[in-house]
Structure formats: C-alpha cells, structure tokens
Coordinates of C-alpha atoms in Angstrom, one line a residue:
M29 CA 71.8 28.2 30.9
D30 CA 70.4 24.1 31.6
R31 CA 73.9 23.4 30.5
V32 CA 77.2 21.1 32.4
I33 CA 79.8 22.7 32.6
I34 CA 83.4 21.1 32.4
F35 CA 84.8 22.2 35.2
D36 CA 88.8 20.6 35.2
T37 CA 91.2 20.8 37.9
T38 CA 94.0 18.4 37.1
L39 CA 96.7 21.3 37.3
R40 CA 95.4 21.4 41.5
D41 CA 94.0 18.4 42.3
G42 CA 95.8 16.0 40.2
E43 CA 98.8 17.6 40.6
Q44 CA 98.1 15.9 44.7
S45 CA 99.1 12.2 42.3
P46 CA 102.1 10.3 43.4
G47 CA 104.4 10.8 41.1
A48 CA 102.9 14.2 39.5
T49 CA 104.9 17.7 40.6
L50 CA 104.8 19.8 37.4
H51 CA 107.1 22.6 36.4
T52 CA 105.7 25.6 35.7
H53 CA 106.6 25.1 31.7
E54 CA 104.9 21.5 32.2
K55 CA 101.5 23.3 33.8
L56 CA 101.3 25.8 31.2
E57 CA 102.2 22.4 28.3
I58 CA 98.9 21.1 30.0
A59 CA 97.0 24.4 30.1
K60 CA 96.7 25.0 27.1
Q61 CA 95.9 21.3 26.0
L62 CA 93.3 21.7 28.4
A63 CA 91.6 25.2 26.4
R64 CA 92.0 23.0 23.0
L65 CA 89.9 20.2 24.3
G66 CA 87.7 23.0 24.9
V67 CA 87.0 22.9 29.6
D68 CA 85.1 26.3 30.4
V69 CA 86.8 25.9 33.8
M70 CA 90.6 24.8 34.8
E71 CA 91.4 25.3 38.4
A72 CA 95.5 25.7 37.7
G73 CA 96.6 25.2 40.6
F74 CA 97.1 26.7 44.4
P75 CA 98.9 30.1 45.0
A76 CA 99.0 30.2 48.0
S77 CA 100.8 26.6 48.6
S78 CA 104.7 27.9 47.5
P79 CA 105.9 30.7 45.2
G80 CA 106.5 28.1 42.4
D81 CA 101.9 28.1 41.6
L82 CA 101.3 31.5 42.0
E83 CA 104.2 31.8 39.5
A84 CA 102.5 28.3 37.8
V85 CA 99.1 30.1 38.1
R86 CA 100.2 33.6 37.5
Q87 CA 101.5 32.6 33.3
I88 CA 98.5 29.9 32.8
A89 CA 96.0 33.5 33.3
R90 CA 98.2 35.3 31.2
E91 CA 98.7 33.4 28.1
V92 CA 96.0 31.0 27.8
R93 CA 92.5 31.7 26.4
G94 CA 89.3 30.2 26.4
P95 CA 88.6 28.5 29.4
V96 CA 87.8 30.6 32.7
I97 CA 91.5 30.4 35.0
C98 CA 90.8 29.4 38.2
G99 CA 93.2 30.1 41.4
L100 CA 91.8 28.2 44.9
A101 CA 92.2 29.9 48.3
R102 CA 91.7 28.1 51.8
C103 CA 89.0 31.1 53.4
I104 CA 92.3 32.9 54.4
K105 CA 93.0 35.7 53.5
G106 CA 96.8 36.4 52.7
D107 CA 95.3 32.5 50.4
V108 CA 92.6 34.6 48.8
D109 CA 95.2 38.0 48.0
A110 CA 97.4 35.2 46.7
A111 CA 95.0 33.3 45.0
W112 CA 93.6 37.5 43.3
E113 CA 97.6 37.9 42.3
A114 CA 97.1 35.1 40.5
I115 CA 95.0 35.1 37.9
R116 CA 93.7 39.1 38.7
D117 CA 95.7 39.2 34.3
A118 CA 93.6 36.4 32.7
E119 CA 90.9 36.8 30.7
R120 CA 88.4 35.7 32.6
G121 CA 89.1 34.6 36.1
R122 CA 88.0 32.6 39.3
I123 CA 88.4 32.6 42.9
H124 CA 87.6 29.7 44.7
V125 CA 87.6 29.6 48.8
F126 CA 86.5 26.6 50.3
I127 CA 86.4 25.7 54.2
A128 CA 85.9 22.5 56.3
T129 CA 81.7 22.4 57.5
S130 CA 81.9 18.4 58.3
D131 CA 82.2 18.4 62.5
I132 CA 85.0 16.1 62.6
H133 CA 87.2 18.9 60.3
M134 CA 86.2 21.8 62.4
K135 CA 87.2 19.8 65.8
H136 CA 90.1 18.5 64.8
K137 CA 91.7 20.6 61.5
L138 CA 90.5 23.5 62.1
R139 CA 89.8 24.0 65.7
M140 CA 86.3 27.0 64.8
T141 CA 83.4 26.1 66.1
R142 CA 80.4 26.9 63.9
E143 CA 79.8 30.2 64.3
Q144 CA 83.5 30.7 63.4
V145 CA 83.3 28.7 60.8
I146 CA 80.0 30.8 59.1
Q147 CA 81.5 34.3 60.4
R148 CA 85.2 33.4 57.8
T149 CA 83.3 31.5 55.5
R150 CA 81.0 35.3 55.4
E151 CA 84.1 37.4 55.2
M152 CA 86.4 34.9 52.7
V153 CA 83.9 35.0 50.4
S154 CA 83.2 39.1 50.9
H155 CA 86.9 39.5 50.0
A156 CA 87.2 37.5 46.9
R157 CA 83.8 39.3 46.1
S158 CA 85.9 42.4 46.1
Y159 CA 88.5 41.7 44.0
C160 CA 86.3 39.7 41.5
Q161 CA 82.8 38.6 40.1
D162 CA 83.3 35.7 39.6
V163 CA 83.8 33.3 43.2
E164 CA 83.5 30.0 43.9
F165 CA 82.3 28.4 47.1
S166 CA 83.0 25.0 48.0
P167 CA 82.5 23.4 51.7
E168 CA 84.5 21.0 52.5
D169 CA 84.2 17.3 53.8
A170 CA 80.4 18.7 52.5
G171 CA 79.4 14.4 52.1
R172 CA 80.2 13.9 55.9
S173 CA 78.6 17.2 56.8
D174 CA 74.9 17.9 58.9
P175 CA 72.6 19.4 56.1
E176 CA 71.6 21.6 58.1
F177 CA 74.5 23.2 59.2
L178 CA 75.5 22.9 55.2
Y179 CA 72.4 24.8 54.6
Q180 CA 72.8 27.5 56.3
V181 CA 76.7 27.8 55.3
L182 CA 76.3 28.0 51.4
A183 CA 73.7 30.5 52.3
V184 CA 75.7 33.4 53.6
A185 CA 78.5 32.4 50.8
L186 CA 75.7 33.2 48.3
E187 CA 74.3 36.2 50.6
A188 CA 78.5 37.3 50.4
G189 CA 78.7 36.5 47.1
A190 CA 79.8 33.4 46.2
T191 CA 78.1 32.8 42.2
T192 CA 79.3 28.7 42.3
V193 CA 78.5 26.6 44.7
N194 CA 80.7 23.4 44.9
I195 CA 79.5 20.2 46.7
P196 CA 82.6 17.6 47.0
D197 CA 82.9 14.6 48.9
T198 CA 86.5 14.7 50.2
V199 CA 86.8 11.4 51.4
G200 CA 85.3 9.6 48.9
Y201 CA 83.6 7.0 50.8
T202 CA 79.8 8.9 50.0
M203 CA 77.4 6.3 47.6
P204 CA 75.4 7.1 44.4
A205 CA 72.3 7.7 46.8
E206 CA 73.1 8.8 49.5
F207 CA 75.4 11.8 47.2
G208 CA 72.0 12.8 44.9
A209 CA 69.8 13.3 48.4
L210 CA 72.1 15.3 49.4
I211 CA 72.2 17.6 46.4
R212 CA 69.1 17.0 46.1
G213 CA 68.4 18.7 49.7
I214 CA 70.7 21.7 48.7
R215 CA 68.8 22.8 46.1
E216 CA 65.9 21.9 47.6
N217 CA 66.6 24.0 51.4
T218 CA 69.5 26.4 50.3
P219 CA 67.9 30.2 49.9
G220 CA 69.5 31.1 47.1
I221 CA 70.9 28.8 45.4
E222 CA 68.2 28.9 42.3
A223 CA 70.5 31.4 41.2
A224 CA 73.7 30.2 41.8
V225 CA 75.6 26.9 39.5
I226 CA 76.5 23.8 41.4
S227 CA 79.1 22.0 41.4
V228 CA 79.9 18.5 42.2
H229 CA 83.5 17.3 43.3
C230 CA 83.8 13.2 43.7
H231 CA 86.9 11.0 44.7
N232 CA 87.2 8.0 43.6
D233 CA 88.5 6.2 46.3
L234 CA 85.7 3.3 46.0
G235 CA 85.6 3.9 42.6
L236 CA 82.2 5.9 42.8
A237 CA 83.4 8.9 41.7
A238 CA 82.3 9.6 38.1
A239 CA 78.8 7.1 39.4
N240 CA 78.2 10.3 42.3
T241 CA 79.0 13.0 40.1

C-alpha cells in the first residue's frame, strides 16, 4: 500500500538529547501518548544498552496497543536476543538491526572489512527474522557510504529477511538533492527493494532533517 508510515524514535534516539534521560514510568507515559497520536511504529528503546532500558521496552510492549513496538539492536547476537526479549510480548513487535557501512566507520569504529560487514548483516538479520516476521535494517552512516556497496548490503539484508530498510543520514550533513539521489539510487539498483518499505532517518545538524525526509 502506497502510504507514509510514521516511525517515531522519541523514546530511543530522542533520549540521547542532553538532559532527556527518562525513567521507565516516564517512558511508558510518553509511549501511551504516542499511541494516542496514532504513530505507526514506535522505537521504544535500545534493550541491550542497560537492564533498565530492556525493562522499559518490555513494559511498553506489554501495555501499549496500536503501534508496532520496536527495539533497536546492533548486528550483535546479544543485542538481537535482548531486543527480542524486550518486544516478544508486544501485540505487534519489530527488531531493528543496524551496522555501519561507510568506510570511515567500518575502519575506525567497527574495525571490520566490507566482506565482514556483509556477512554479519546476513547472519544477524537472519537471526532477528528467526524471532519475528517484522525486521528493519539500517546501514549506519549511509549518507557517507559508497552507493555500490550500500546496494550490496541492502540486498543481503533483504534476502536474509528484512522487511524495512532504513537509510540514515547519521552525521546530519547531507543536502536534500544528495539525499534524494541516494534514495533514488537505492530504489533503482537494489535487488528485492520493491518488496520492502524504504524508511529514512535524518538528523538536523544543518537544519535540513525535514527537507531531507
């Protein structure tokens, strides 16, 4: 169906804002209000980051009805397991896995080769899919990634079972024409993309998040 899906990440990425740390009961209260607003998907937290965040996501999954409840995970088995533990009781649950695909992130943050990133993507998307049918995949720092490599990684994620691919402008420096061209290239060059939802995640460092979205 050709429609805009609202993916709200207030309770995960929003909590990274200075001074915005939330207690479990506060997260639950906000989650209920987001459900009242009618968001389609709610990224409730990053369960592997702390026992408290896992518990908060678990409570939201158990008590909030309407939106899909999503837990974020790095492409690490323990993260995926924690995300599933947190969202398994949701009316509708999603696991969102991510791994960096820009050369600078792969070299200095992950210390992984392109081949290792492709293999890890295949393994962890498959692992997430073994838990639930709704799996989202993000190539972190997509805006600075080699487009040809990006198409490869996304194709592997889709083949492994991802149903949504999320394209993030992680460092918030992409211009609207560049970001539009990036999405167009993904649509035109990624095998299997026609069966997936394409999502975007834009940062506002240059005041362009809305324009890029």
